[in-house]
């Protein structure tokens, strides 16, 4: 199956499961931030399966990366009121990660360094979204 098909299928499944179902359930119960944190933890933990074919260090960095990516995708879902952009972002990420490009950035020569760079970029992207959403935070139903 081509990389693009795999990326789309995985993204559709994971976004429907983690942002469409789990996040929405947690959000309606506890609110946006707890819902985003909990669904992102579960999304991240599913990537422990990668220990079967990569080192513990790379897997731990991937857990951190998928956690912050999960937060970003939750915020994108809240902001857009749709899974569409979360699926697009997730698909693009999965597509490019399956291509395993040799990124040539100054000071970044290992996969671990690149994952740390990705985590920092995502945290930078989360900041303006979280500020925008603060004024729109929904309250959980009790």
mmCIF file of C-alpha atoms in Angstrom, residues 13-139:
data_model
loop_
_atom_site.group_PDB
_atom_site.id
_atom_site.type_symbol
_atom_site.label_atom_id
_atom_site.label_comp_id
_atom_site.label_asym_id
_atom_site.label_seq_id
_atom_site.Cartn_x
_atom_site.Cartn_y
_atom_site.Cartn_z
ATOM 1 C CA UNK A 13 -8.640 6.143 12.463
ATOM 2 C CA UNK A 14 -6.568 7.967 15.095
ATOM 3 C CA UNK A 15 -8.310 11.331 14.693
ATOM 4 C CA UNK A 16 -11.753 9.740 14.848
ATOM 5 C CA UNK A 17 -10.719 7.738 17.923
ATOM 6 C CA UNK A 18 -8.675 10.274 19.868
ATOM 7 C CA UNK A 19 -10.036 13.703 18.874
ATOM 8 C CA UNK A 20 -13.481 12.721 17.595
ATOM 9 C CA UNK A 21 -14.514 10.318 20.366
ATOM 10 C CA UNK A 22 -12.166 10.335 23.380
ATOM 11 C CA UNK A 23 -11.422 14.081 23.412
ATOM 12 C CA UNK A 24 -15.070 15.011 22.887
ATOM 13 C CA UNK A 25 -16.175 12.673 25.686
ATOM 14 C CA UNK A 26 -13.516 13.976 28.090
ATOM 15 C CA UNK A 27 -14.177 17.571 27.033
ATOM 16 C CA UNK A 28 -17.913 17.292 27.722
ATOM 17 C CA UNK A 29 -17.170 15.697 31.108
ATOM 18 C CA UNK A 30 -14.200 17.725 32.385
ATOM 19 C CA UNK A 31 -13.642 20.631 29.976
ATOM 20 C CA UNK A 32 -11.236 21.443 27.129
ATOM 21 C CA UNK A 33 -7.878 21.381 28.915
ATOM 22 C CA UNK A 34 -8.393 18.169 30.926
ATOM 23 C CA UNK A 35 -9.961 16.539 27.862
ATOM 24 C CA UNK A 36 -7.034 17.554 25.675
ATOM 25 C CA UNK A 37 -4.479 16.379 28.233
ATOM 26 C CA UNK A 38 -6.139 12.998 28.811
ATOM 27 C CA UNK A 39 -6.783 12.187 25.162
ATOM 28 C CA UNK A 40 -3.227 13.278 24.264
ATOM 29 C CA UNK A 41 -1.753 10.989 26.944
ATOM 30 C CA UNK A 42 -3.702 8.015 25.554
ATOM 31 C CA UNK A 43 -2.760 8.954 21.967
ATOM 32 C CA UNK A 44 0.886 9.145 23.005
ATOM 33 C CA UNK A 45 0.853 5.842 24.882
ATOM 34 C CA UNK A 46 -0.336 3.948 21.807
ATOM 35 C CA UNK A 47 3.073 4.728 20.320
ATOM 36 C CA UNK A 48 4.777 2.491 22.907
ATOM 37 C CA UNK A 49 4.197 -0.239 20.323
ATOM 38 C CA UNK A 50 7.137 1.261 18.421
ATOM 39 C CA UNK A 51 9.505 -0.202 21.015
ATOM 40 C CA UNK A 52 9.304 -3.349 18.910
ATOM 41 C CA UNK A 53 11.411 -1.725 16.179
ATOM 42 C CA UNK A 54 13.189 1.318 17.617
ATOM 43 C CA UNK A 55 15.286 2.277 20.648
ATOM 44 C CA UNK A 56 13.880 3.313 24.017
ATOM 45 C CA UNK A 57 15.311 6.833 23.612
ATOM 46 C CA UNK A 58 13.655 7.381 20.227
ATOM 47 C CA UNK A 59 10.392 5.895 21.526
ATOM 48 C CA UNK A 60 10.381 8.187 24.587
ATOM 49 C CA UNK A 61 10.993 11.203 22.353
ATOM 50 C CA UNK A 62 8.189 9.986 20.090
ATOM 51 C CA UNK A 63 5.885 9.774 23.133
ATOM 52 C CA UNK A 64 6.701 13.398 23.970
ATOM 53 C CA UNK A 65 6.209 14.402 20.337
ATOM 54 C CA UNK A 66 2.869 12.606 19.980
ATOM 55 C CA UNK A 67 1.683 14.089 23.287
ATOM 56 C CA UNK A 68 2.304 17.682 22.156
ATOM 57 C CA UNK A 69 0.994 16.855 18.678
ATOM 58 C CA UNK A 70 -2.162 15.481 20.326
ATOM 59 C CA UNK A 71 -2.583 18.737 22.264
ATOM 60 C CA UNK A 72 -2.165 20.762 19.080
ATOM 61 C CA UNK A 73 -4.707 18.597 17.232
ATOM 62 C CA UNK A 74 -7.212 18.970 20.103
ATOM 63 C CA UNK A 75 -6.818 22.756 19.986
ATOM 64 C CA UNK A 76 -7.176 22.771 16.198
ATOM 65 C CA UNK A 77 -10.348 20.671 16.566
ATOM 66 C CA UNK A 78 -11.784 23.102 19.135
ATOM 67 C CA UNK A 79 -10.825 26.155 17.086
ATOM 68 C CA UNK A 80 -12.224 24.854 13.790
ATOM 69 C CA UNK A 81 -15.124 22.854 15.297
ATOM 70 C CA UNK A 82 -14.154 20.055 12.917
ATOM 71 C CA UNK A 83 -11.817 17.069 12.609
ATOM 72 C CA UNK A 84 -10.936 18.051 9.035
ATOM 73 C CA UNK A 85 -7.779 20.093 9.778
ATOM 74 C CA UNK A 86 -6.623 17.707 12.503
ATOM 75 C CA UNK A 87 -6.844 14.878 9.951
ATOM 76 C CA UNK A 88 -4.949 16.938 7.344
ATOM 77 C CA UNK A 89 -2.170 17.876 9.805
ATOM 78 C CA UNK A 90 -1.938 14.316 11.106
ATOM 79 C CA UNK A 91 -1.860 12.876 7.580
ATOM 80 C CA UNK A 92 0.907 15.276 6.537
ATOM 81 C CA UNK A 93 2.946 14.393 9.629
ATOM 82 C CA UNK A 94 2.526 10.639 9.090
ATOM 83 C CA UNK A 95 3.239 10.904 5.368
ATOM 84 C CA UNK A 96 6.497 12.794 5.872
ATOM 85 C CA UNK A 97 7.602 10.591 8.774
ATOM 86 C CA UNK A 98 7.128 7.446 6.661
ATOM 87 C CA UNK A 99 9.290 8.995 3.953
ATOM 88 C CA UNK A 100 12.128 9.225 6.499
ATOM 89 C CA UNK A 101 13.712 12.279 4.900
ATOM 90 C CA UNK A 102 17.294 13.101 5.703
ATOM 91 C CA UNK A 103 16.763 16.576 7.063
ATOM 92 C CA UNK A 104 19.842 18.742 6.856
ATOM 93 C CA UNK A 105 19.454 21.434 9.508
ATOM 94 C CA UNK A 106 22.310 23.231 11.264
ATOM 95 C CA UNK A 107 23.105 21.497 14.561
ATOM 96 C CA UNK A 108 20.552 18.707 13.982
ATOM 97 C CA UNK A 109 22.296 15.513 12.975
ATOM 98 C CA UNK A 110 20.319 12.766 14.738
ATOM 99 C CA UNK A 111 16.724 11.572 14.854
ATOM 100 C CA UNK A 112 16.588 12.449 18.564
ATOM 101 C CA UNK A 113 17.689 16.038 17.901
ATOM 102 C CA UNK A 114 15.122 16.333 15.119
ATOM 103 C CA UNK A 115 12.319 15.076 17.377
ATOM 104 C CA UNK A 116 13.270 17.623 20.035
ATOM 105 C CA UNK A 117 13.179 20.315 17.320
ATOM 106 C CA UNK A 118 9.694 19.112 16.260
ATOM 107 C CA UNK A 119 8.446 19.226 19.878
ATOM 108 C CA UNK A 120 9.640 22.828 20.243
ATOM 109 C CA UNK A 121 7.941 23.852 16.977
ATOM 110 C CA UNK A 122 4.637 22.287 18.056
ATOM 111 C CA UNK A 123 4.782 23.998 21.468
ATOM 112 C CA UNK A 124 5.316 27.300 19.637
ATOM 113 C CA UNK A 125 2.245 26.534 17.489
ATOM 114 C CA UNK A 126 0.147 25.628 20.548
ATOM 115 C CA UNK A 127 0.740 28.964 22.299
ATOM 116 C CA UNK A 128 -1.353 31.254 20.041
ATOM 117 C CA UNK A 129 -4.110 28.654 19.706
ATOM 118 C CA UNK A 130 -4.408 28.204 23.463
ATOM 119 C CA UNK A 131 -4.610 31.967 23.996
ATOM 120 C CA UNK A 132 -7.380 32.228 21.385
ATOM 121 C CA UNK A 133 -9.297 29.337 22.910
ATOM 122 C CA UNK A 134 -9.125 30.659 26.496
ATOM 123 C CA UNK A 135 -11.949 33.049 25.705
ATOM 124 C CA UNK A 136 -14.032 30.238 24.216
ATOM 125 C CA UNK A 137 -13.479 27.520 26.846
ATOM 126 C CA UNK A 138 -16.549 25.437 27.362
ATOM 127 C CA UNK A 139 -17.461 24.220 30.798
#
